XYZ file of C-alpha atoms in Angstrom:
576
model
C 96.335 139.774 137.579
C 95.958 137.117 140.240
C 96.930 139.615 142.973
C 93.650 141.484 142.373
C 91.470 138.373 142.561
C 89.086 138.554 145.529
C 89.922 142.184 146.262
C 86.450 143.677 146.049
C 87.391 146.911 147.781
C 89.573 148.269 144.983
C 87.207 147.247 142.174
C 86.370 150.155 139.885
C 84.355 148.522 137.060
C 80.884 146.963 137.187
C 79.934 144.225 134.716
C 76.188 143.745 134.181
C 75.186 140.476 132.523
C 72.075 139.146 130.774
C 69.969 138.386 133.864
C 70.885 141.665 135.610
C 73.484 140.160 137.920
C 76.435 142.457 138.619
C 80.103 141.571 138.907
C 82.871 143.803 140.217
C 86.239 143.949 138.442
C 89.382 146.030 138.127
C 89.910 148.411 135.227
C 93.646 147.631 135.070
C 92.974 143.884 134.865
C 90.315 144.207 132.162
C 92.504 146.511 130.079
C 95.135 143.803 129.893
C 92.667 140.959 129.437
C 91.546 141.540 125.863
C 91.285 144.076 123.003
C 87.530 144.165 123.665
C 87.891 145.684 127.144
C 90.865 147.783 126.089
C 88.795 149.525 123.401
C 85.886 150.192 125.780
C 87.926 151.441 128.702
C 90.713 153.373 127.015
C 88.455 155.646 124.963
C 85.891 158.319 125.652
C 83.055 155.855 125.381
C 80.069 155.704 127.729
C 81.301 152.496 129.400
C 84.616 154.115 130.263
C 83.028 157.241 131.749
C 80.311 155.454 133.713
C 82.591 152.526 134.595
C 79.742 150.127 133.787
C 79.910 147.518 131.016
C 76.645 145.829 130.012
C 77.018 142.389 128.447
C 73.509 141.346 127.432
C 74.533 138.093 125.707
C 76.491 136.650 128.640
C 74.875 134.789 131.539
C 75.766 134.864 135.204
C 77.516 131.460 135.162
C 79.473 132.364 132.038
C 80.660 135.633 133.575
C 81.832 133.834 136.687
C 83.918 131.451 134.557
C 85.261 134.302 132.433
C 86.423 136.328 135.433
C 87.970 133.208 136.935
C 89.957 132.794 133.709
C 90.887 136.502 133.413
C 92.245 136.677 136.952
C 93.664 133.175 137.418
C 94.361 131.982 133.869
C 92.342 128.805 134.402
C 88.741 127.718 134.164
C 86.801 124.603 135.136
C 84.712 123.233 132.240
C 82.184 120.583 133.200
C 80.164 119.823 130.071
C 79.933 120.199 126.310
C 77.259 122.883 126.730
C 79.479 124.755 129.169
C 82.396 124.652 126.700
C 80.246 125.772 123.767
C 78.851 128.751 125.737
C 82.357 129.769 126.760
C 83.528 129.670 123.138
C 80.648 131.920 122.153
C 81.380 134.379 124.964
C 85.160 134.234 124.479
C 84.750 134.994 120.789
C 82.627 138.060 121.609
C 85.066 139.297 124.265
C 88.145 138.496 122.137
C 89.570 136.137 124.750
C 91.453 133.854 122.359
C 93.158 131.757 125.036
C 89.848 130.965 126.723
C 88.410 129.957 123.357
C 91.374 127.633 122.844
C 90.919 125.987 126.264
C 87.208 125.400 125.644
C 87.972 124.038 122.179
C 90.444 121.561 123.648
C 87.761 120.329 126.040
C 85.385 119.682 123.146
C 88.116 117.953 121.154
C 88.788 115.570 124.046
C 85.102 114.733 124.438
C 84.191 114.389 120.769
C 81.987 111.444 119.715
C 80.300 110.326 116.517
C 77.047 111.785 117.918
C 78.478 115.237 118.684
C 81.236 115.862 116.112
C 78.909 117.449 113.530
C 77.610 120.126 115.901
C 81.139 120.721 117.204
C 82.355 121.249 113.657
C 79.573 123.749 112.987
C 80.415 125.635 116.184
C 84.136 125.639 115.380
C 83.537 127.090 111.921
C 81.049 129.666 113.242
C 83.529 131.030 115.781
C 86.729 130.458 113.781
C 88.272 127.915 116.132
C 90.852 126.748 113.614
C 92.320 123.870 115.609
C 88.867 122.555 116.493
C 87.778 122.882 112.858
C 90.749 120.751 111.810
C 90.242 118.122 114.520
C 86.489 117.790 113.921
C 86.975 117.473 110.164
C 89.623 114.817 110.673
C 87.376 112.928 113.104
C 84.355 113.118 110.801
C 86.362 112.088 107.737
C 87.962 109.157 109.577
C 84.636 107.876 110.959
C 82.407 108.995 108.120
C 80.212 105.917 107.725
C 79.414 105.810 111.458
C 78.923 109.575 111.727
C 76.410 109.577 108.865
C 74.180 107.197 110.822
C 73.903 109.653 113.729
C 70.848 111.876 114.295
C 73.059 114.953 113.971
C 73.939 114.021 110.409
C 70.437 112.860 109.472
C 69.074 116.243 110.587
C 71.531 118.237 108.484
C 70.237 120.404 105.626
C 70.978 119.128 102.109
C 73.598 121.820 101.503
C 75.763 120.511 104.352
C 75.238 116.872 103.335
C 76.290 117.909 99.832
C 79.508 119.427 101.212
C 80.485 116.276 103.078
C 79.692 113.627 100.455
C 81.481 115.596 97.730
C 84.719 115.618 99.723
C 87.733 113.700 98.492
C 88.968 113.186 102.072
C 86.151 111.136 103.629
C 87.164 107.595 104.584
C 84.822 104.921 103.238
C 85.220 101.235 102.437
C 83.620 101.539 99.002
C 81.968 104.186 96.837
C 78.731 102.237 97.247
C 78.601 103.619 100.815
C 77.951 107.138 99.494
C 74.845 105.964 97.644
C 73.594 104.221 100.800
C 74.257 107.329 102.918
C 72.196 109.438 100.509
C 69.304 106.979 100.571
C 69.369 106.869 104.388
C 69.300 110.680 104.611
C 66.439 110.900 102.050
C 64.366 108.235 103.837
C 64.719 110.033 107.177
C 62.202 112.556 105.821
C 61.354 111.243 102.375
C 58.336 113.430 101.668
C 60.366 116.619 102.003
C 63.770 115.412 100.809
C 63.079 113.408 97.635
C 63.550 116.525 95.543
C 67.172 116.751 96.729
C 68.097 113.265 95.523
C 69.322 114.170 92.048
C 71.652 116.871 93.367
C 73.151 114.570 96.000
C 73.310 111.588 93.629
C 75.579 113.592 91.317
C 78.346 113.204 93.931
C 78.370 109.395 93.686
C 81.433 108.517 91.605
C 79.611 105.889 89.611
C 82.569 104.406 87.711
C 84.074 103.563 91.120
C 80.964 101.497 91.931
C 80.882 97.852 90.883
C 78.853 96.902 87.826
C 76.804 94.355 89.801
C 75.903 96.924 92.465
C 74.777 99.456 89.862
C 72.468 96.878 88.279
C 71.093 95.363 91.473
C 70.907 98.312 93.910
C 71.083 101.603 92.004
C 69.257 101.444 88.708
C 66.404 99.484 90.287
C 65.139 102.129 92.748
C 62.388 104.585 91.825
C 64.435 107.668 92.725
C 66.839 106.747 89.918
C 64.387 105.261 87.437
C 62.082 108.286 87.614
C 64.852 110.849 87.083
C 66.229 111.137 83.552
C 69.521 112.724 84.650
C 70.205 110.062 87.285
C 69.317 107.248 84.915
C 71.546 108.725 82.213
C 74.464 108.935 84.665
C 74.124 105.267 85.589
C 73.833 104.253 81.941
C 76.983 106.195 81.125
C 78.874 104.545 83.979
C 77.780 101.086 82.855
C 78.897 101.840 79.326
C 82.334 102.822 80.608
C 82.588 99.727 82.811
C 81.561 97.556 79.838
C 83.895 99.398 77.446
C 85.653 97.479 74.667
C 89.279 96.531 75.138
C 90.458 99.165 72.680
C 88.684 101.995 74.513
C 91.014 104.806 75.541
C 88.476 106.966 77.405
C 89.873 107.711 80.911
C 87.824 107.107 84.052
C 85.283 109.967 84.255
C 85.400 110.057 88.059
C 88.601 110.211 90.088
C 88.495 107.827 93.080
C 88.444 109.240 96.600
C 91.743 109.117 98.464
C 90.547 106.369 100.822
C 89.774 104.149 97.840
C 93.254 104.378 96.339
C 96.480 102.565 97.114
C 100.144 103.432 96.755
C 101.844 100.574 94.959
C 105.147 99.746 93.281
C 105.233 98.802 89.604
C 108.093 96.485 88.604
C 109.371 95.221 85.269
C 112.457 93.377 84.069
C 114.975 95.538 82.254
C 115.755 92.880 79.646
C 112.153 91.966 78.940
C 112.407 88.637 80.731
C 109.944 89.454 83.526
C 106.277 90.202 83.079
C 105.473 93.546 84.799
C 103.749 93.336 88.171
C 102.377 95.451 91.017
C 103.567 95.168 94.624
C 101.592 96.351 97.664
C 104.206 96.925 100.415
C 101.572 97.438 103.127
C 100.214 93.903 102.697
C 103.069 92.143 100.856
C 100.714 91.300 97.997
C 101.770 90.878 94.359
C 99.632 91.224 91.232
C 100.549 90.353 87.664
C 99.920 92.957 84.977
C 98.487 91.680 81.701
C 101.026 90.857 79.034
C 101.907 93.689 76.691
C 100.870 93.353 73.058
C 104.416 92.427 72.096
C 104.425 89.922 74.990
C 107.665 91.391 76.290
C 109.109 94.855 76.777
C 112.494 95.224 75.143
C 115.465 96.651 77.032
C 113.657 98.924 79.489
C 115.780 101.925 80.330
C 113.492 103.439 82.935
C 109.966 103.259 84.398
C 108.057 106.366 85.436
C 104.497 107.105 86.542
C 102.751 110.286 85.497
C 99.077 111.264 85.829
C 97.970 107.799 86.860
C 99.734 105.927 84.053
C 103.039 104.055 83.874
C 105.498 104.647 81.049
C 108.005 101.902 80.243
C 110.872 103.598 78.406
C 112.897 101.245 76.227
C 116.338 101.722 74.710
C 114.574 101.917 71.390
C 112.355 104.898 72.232
C 109.866 104.029 69.497
C 109.042 100.742 71.278
C 108.167 102.364 74.623
C 104.870 101.305 76.156
C 102.242 102.876 78.430
C 100.045 101.005 80.919
C 96.736 102.486 82.116
C 95.558 100.722 85.320
C 92.014 102.105 85.037
C 91.605 100.607 81.580
C 93.899 97.659 82.395
C 95.357 98.137 78.940
C 98.696 98.592 77.215
C 99.265 101.064 74.414
C 102.276 102.534 72.627
C 103.735 105.531 74.464
C 102.252 108.682 72.895
C 105.597 109.983 71.642
C 106.303 106.849 69.593
C 104.379 108.296 66.631
C 106.957 111.081 66.275
C 110.050 110.870 64.147
C 112.495 110.796 67.028
C 116.095 111.924 66.477
C 117.442 109.498 69.058
C 117.026 105.865 70.024
C 119.135 105.086 73.084
C 121.257 106.465 75.897
C 118.357 108.157 77.685
C 117.702 108.990 81.282
C 114.291 110.036 82.519
C 112.656 112.004 85.312
C 109.049 113.125 85.798
C 107.715 116.456 87.007
C 104.995 118.384 85.171
C 106.103 116.465 82.103
C 108.465 113.653 81.156
C 112.085 114.566 80.592
C 114.723 112.739 78.568
C 118.438 113.403 78.867
C 119.633 112.412 75.424
C 123.196 111.859 74.289
C 123.680 112.757 70.644
C 127.125 112.788 69.070
C 129.338 114.572 71.613
C 126.679 116.521 73.521
C 123.785 115.818 75.852
C 120.488 117.678 75.629
C 117.239 117.691 77.580
C 114.074 116.769 75.706
C 110.649 117.392 77.242
C 107.467 115.500 76.500
C 104.393 117.630 77.298
C 101.377 115.466 78.118
C 98.900 118.267 77.500
C 100.113 119.229 74.040
C 101.327 115.705 73.177
C 104.609 117.114 71.926
C 108.280 116.225 72.365
C 110.729 119.101 72.059
C 114.360 119.897 72.981
C 114.582 122.530 75.691
C 118.131 122.926 76.987
C 121.687 121.680 76.896
C 122.401 119.152 79.606
C 125.388 118.572 81.872
C 128.561 117.122 80.406
C 128.396 114.051 82.596
C 127.292 110.475 82.063
C 125.771 107.741 84.255
C 124.300 110.267 86.680
C 121.285 109.892 88.971
C 118.342 112.176 88.034
C 115.611 113.014 90.564
C 112.666 115.293 89.769
C 110.827 117.395 92.336
C 108.357 120.183 91.483
C 109.977 122.199 88.689
C 113.536 121.028 89.437
C 115.567 118.136 88.097
C 118.497 117.195 90.318
C 121.518 115.668 88.586
C 123.574 113.758 91.133
C 127.043 112.274 90.695
C 127.947 110.463 87.484
C 131.166 110.048 85.554
C 133.467 112.349 83.603
C 132.928 111.780 79.908
C 135.706 109.860 78.140
C 137.474 108.919 81.421
C 134.723 107.102 83.314
C 135.931 108.518 86.649
C 133.148 108.927 89.233
C 132.352 112.419 90.504
C 130.563 113.841 93.535
C 129.362 116.930 91.662
C 125.652 117.797 91.953
C 123.554 120.369 90.111
C 119.894 121.135 89.614
C 117.997 122.408 86.606
C 115.004 124.753 86.861
C 112.635 123.608 84.105
C 110.635 126.848 84.300
C 113.549 129.273 84.240
C 115.831 127.085 82.092
C 118.687 127.717 84.514
C 121.352 125.576 86.138
C 122.462 125.904 89.739
C 125.280 124.116 91.546
C 124.442 122.488 94.876
C 126.607 120.850 97.530
C 128.620 117.812 96.317
C 128.085 114.273 97.586
C 130.189 112.999 100.448
C 131.136 110.006 98.314
C 131.564 110.082 94.538
C 129.427 107.552 92.648
C 127.753 106.837 89.339
C 124.635 104.861 88.372
C 123.118 105.556 91.791
C 119.345 105.822 92.305
C 117.207 108.150 94.415
C 113.900 109.814 95.177
C 112.561 113.006 96.787
C 110.773 112.925 100.150
C 109.592 115.869 102.255
C 111.939 118.507 100.838
C 114.857 116.079 100.945
C 116.535 113.909 98.345
C 117.684 110.391 99.197
C 120.138 108.396 97.069
C 121.748 104.985 97.433
C 123.948 102.479 95.668
C 125.941 103.004 92.526
C 129.538 102.380 91.604
C 132.807 104.152 92.382
C 135.490 104.394 89.707
C 138.679 106.398 90.143
C 142.129 106.552 88.567
C 144.023 104.833 91.368
C 141.948 101.983 92.822
C 139.869 99.155 91.396
C 136.179 99.931 90.773
C 133.923 99.098 93.694
C 130.229 99.040 94.554
C 129.014 101.836 96.830
C 127.042 100.668 99.820
C 126.363 104.018 101.467
C 123.222 106.150 101.306
C 123.050 109.929 101.492
C 120.318 112.508 102.025
C 120.323 116.083 100.733
C 118.656 118.834 102.764
C 117.511 121.594 100.420
C 117.230 124.129 103.243
C 120.836 123.733 104.430
C 122.332 122.674 101.076
C 124.258 119.734 102.489
C 124.500 115.962 102.112
C 124.613 113.599 105.084
C 125.128 109.843 105.338
C 122.216 107.706 106.549
C 121.871 103.968 107.235
C 124.475 102.490 104.938
C 123.958 98.764 105.387
C 122.101 98.131 102.129
C 122.634 95.548 99.445
C 125.212 96.874 97.025
C 123.243 97.670 93.902
C 123.900 99.187 90.511
C 121.063 100.556 88.309
C 118.534 99.934 91.076
C 115.345 101.837 91.907
C 114.347 103.818 94.989
C 110.650 104.612 95.404
C 108.548 106.399 98.008
C 105.332 104.698 99.109
C 103.249 105.992 102.023
C 106.228 107.986 103.338
C 108.445 104.872 103.366
C 111.535 104.476 101.189
C 112.000 101.221 99.276
C 114.985 100.000 97.265
C 114.783 97.131 94.809
C 116.077 95.829 91.518
C 119.413 96.673 89.993
C 122.572 94.627 89.720
C 123.861 93.827 93.244
C 127.174 92.416 94.361
C 127.576 88.965 95.881
C 130.598 86.944 96.870
C 131.092 83.815 94.789
C 131.282 80.874 97.260
C 133.704 78.952 95.020
C 136.261 81.538 93.953
C 135.680 83.986 96.825
C 135.778 86.677 94.171
C 133.194 89.314 93.422
C 130.569 88.334 90.902
C 127.429 90.214 90.000
C 124.149 88.362 90.384
C 120.602 89.655 90.385
C 118.765 90.346 93.651
C 115.096 89.721 94.248
C 115.078 91.429 97.659
C 112.996 94.513 98.454
C 114.566 96.690 101.164
C 112.900 99.469 103.157
C 114.374 102.222 105.298
C 113.461 102.807 108.939
C 114.239 106.380 110.111
C 113.837 105.307 113.746
C 116.656 102.737 113.607
C 118.463 104.360 110.646
C 118.656 100.952 108.992
C 117.646 99.258 105.759
C 115.804 95.972 106.200
C 114.563 93.326 103.785
C 110.806 93.820 103.366
C 109.894 91.209 100.766
C 110.989 89.082 97.859
C 110.085 89.660 94.227
C 108.318 86.498 92.934
C 110.742 86.146 90.037
C 109.831 82.556 89.201
C 106.200 83.544 88.665
C 107.125 86.480 86.439
C 109.377 84.727 83.927
C 108.233 85.197 80.336
C 110.624 82.573 78.972
C 112.384 79.578 80.468
C 115.752 81.209 79.951
C 116.663 81.931 83.579
C 120.013 83.582 83.032
C 121.516 86.001 85.522
C 119.540 88.932 84.120
C 116.205 87.420 85.100
C 115.616 89.770 88.059
C 117.488 92.740 86.720
C 114.554 95.118 86.984
C 113.478 98.670 87.758
C 110.439 100.155 89.466
C 108.357 103.243 90.173
C 105.577 104.178 92.583
C 101.963 104.623 91.457
C 98.640 105.511 93.089
C 95.784 103.326 91.862
C 92.077 102.792 92.529
C 91.599 99.711 94.722
C 89.060 98.337 92.297
C 91.639 97.857 89.539
C 93.218 95.006 91.520
C 90.142 92.867 90.869
C 91.187 92.791 87.191
C 94.673 91.483 87.991
C 95.966 88.029 88.831
C 97.317 87.671 92.388
C 100.672 85.896 92.650
C 102.725 84.558 95.552
C 106.219 85.600 96.636
C 109.191 83.576 95.454
C 110.079 80.537 97.499
């Protein structure tokens, strides 16, 4: 199209804009420029016959920029107003590329004073990338944005939309109450009637008790509204609940007010359970369970905001609720269970037990909604396998042949919805008692033990990743501590390995002896290496003075918690 630019002689179309100014253009160029011009000029419409197109919503300066873009593929944007006008015109003329260029200009010049209006414009003209970028900017800078005149001049319906969002980034839920008050006071005489509706979006049980009493319940807007006052009273009653209360938190915390943590407990009941924050290397002690110690933990799993500690004796399993900061018997312990040991566990929509009974293994499912435990399907004829759950699938990786104890590389997956088995690619290295986790459509495993018929048993130090799209396993950074029965967890997109029974070389006999490890390792995709991240404070977690070699033989799981629950826990230091 550039060859026609500046050639006024061969122009055969006249464009008339809002102020009457006329521009000359080429029919062939306009036909190719957009579906808008193609429809006008390739039909028997008036514009095509008269060769005149009247564009009453477009100004002279806009038309000059538009023709510059149509002929040359580029345009010079000098201001926010210029960009906004071009988006409006480009949307009308169906010039999607011009709309994208103008949107990029706005994105690069976005500020806390202009992001609200840019977001409104982007939604009005369906600029999807600009909608996404403005929302992200507003969410990330929400407290500052809400102090701007743009926000304070918003109608209540738009304020309602923003403060109800789960994605806004705030330091504390108290900020939402303060934002509402600031918006009301900006025009109090006209906006007071909107307070109750906006106040309903404050997640009151995520607000501190002291703040509710000193800043919320004391203001007239709350005291004079029965619904608002009742909401605060209800929140205070929940915050002051008795220790045996099992009512869950009525309000889910916003994403910015939650943390991904690792829950750890000793597998022989010798360590008091604790919480680890990898981002800050902080450790917090969980309260002691009613029985003071958890017997022979077989596995730990988190599901729907709670942590289930599965013991070898299923009837003694425990559940910890971080919101209530309280232990209780696992809900299935009231049932007359037909099994007591030999379980493996994975979590998806429910909690699954692979149970060995007599000579067969079966899958039992605990449904949290119906509070029922039922057998659902026969399991694989393997033992000591690694089980990883993802969506409606349970992946069974490696293990040993029953009766022989020989390690296998075989892998299968079970569809819990269809009750069907499917073989997948085998491991590159046979192993049993490995551990793994799912991350971004991939499954990572590490550790374990290798037993075959010809050589002595040995610890496996390699790690492998399974790509579900290509159905293949590949080795990744293999320099990890050699662990058996360990745990791999995913926290904030980072893989961590800890616990288990690692291998060390005895300095006296130079022979292999198994000692516990208190090291937490994390994986770096950039360097393809595992590195020591922290140290479990074993000495501060001991329940008894018996510090035998099982003292740090523990397992772990990841959990997302409300930041406020940490105030109820005792902070502890790392081991020396």
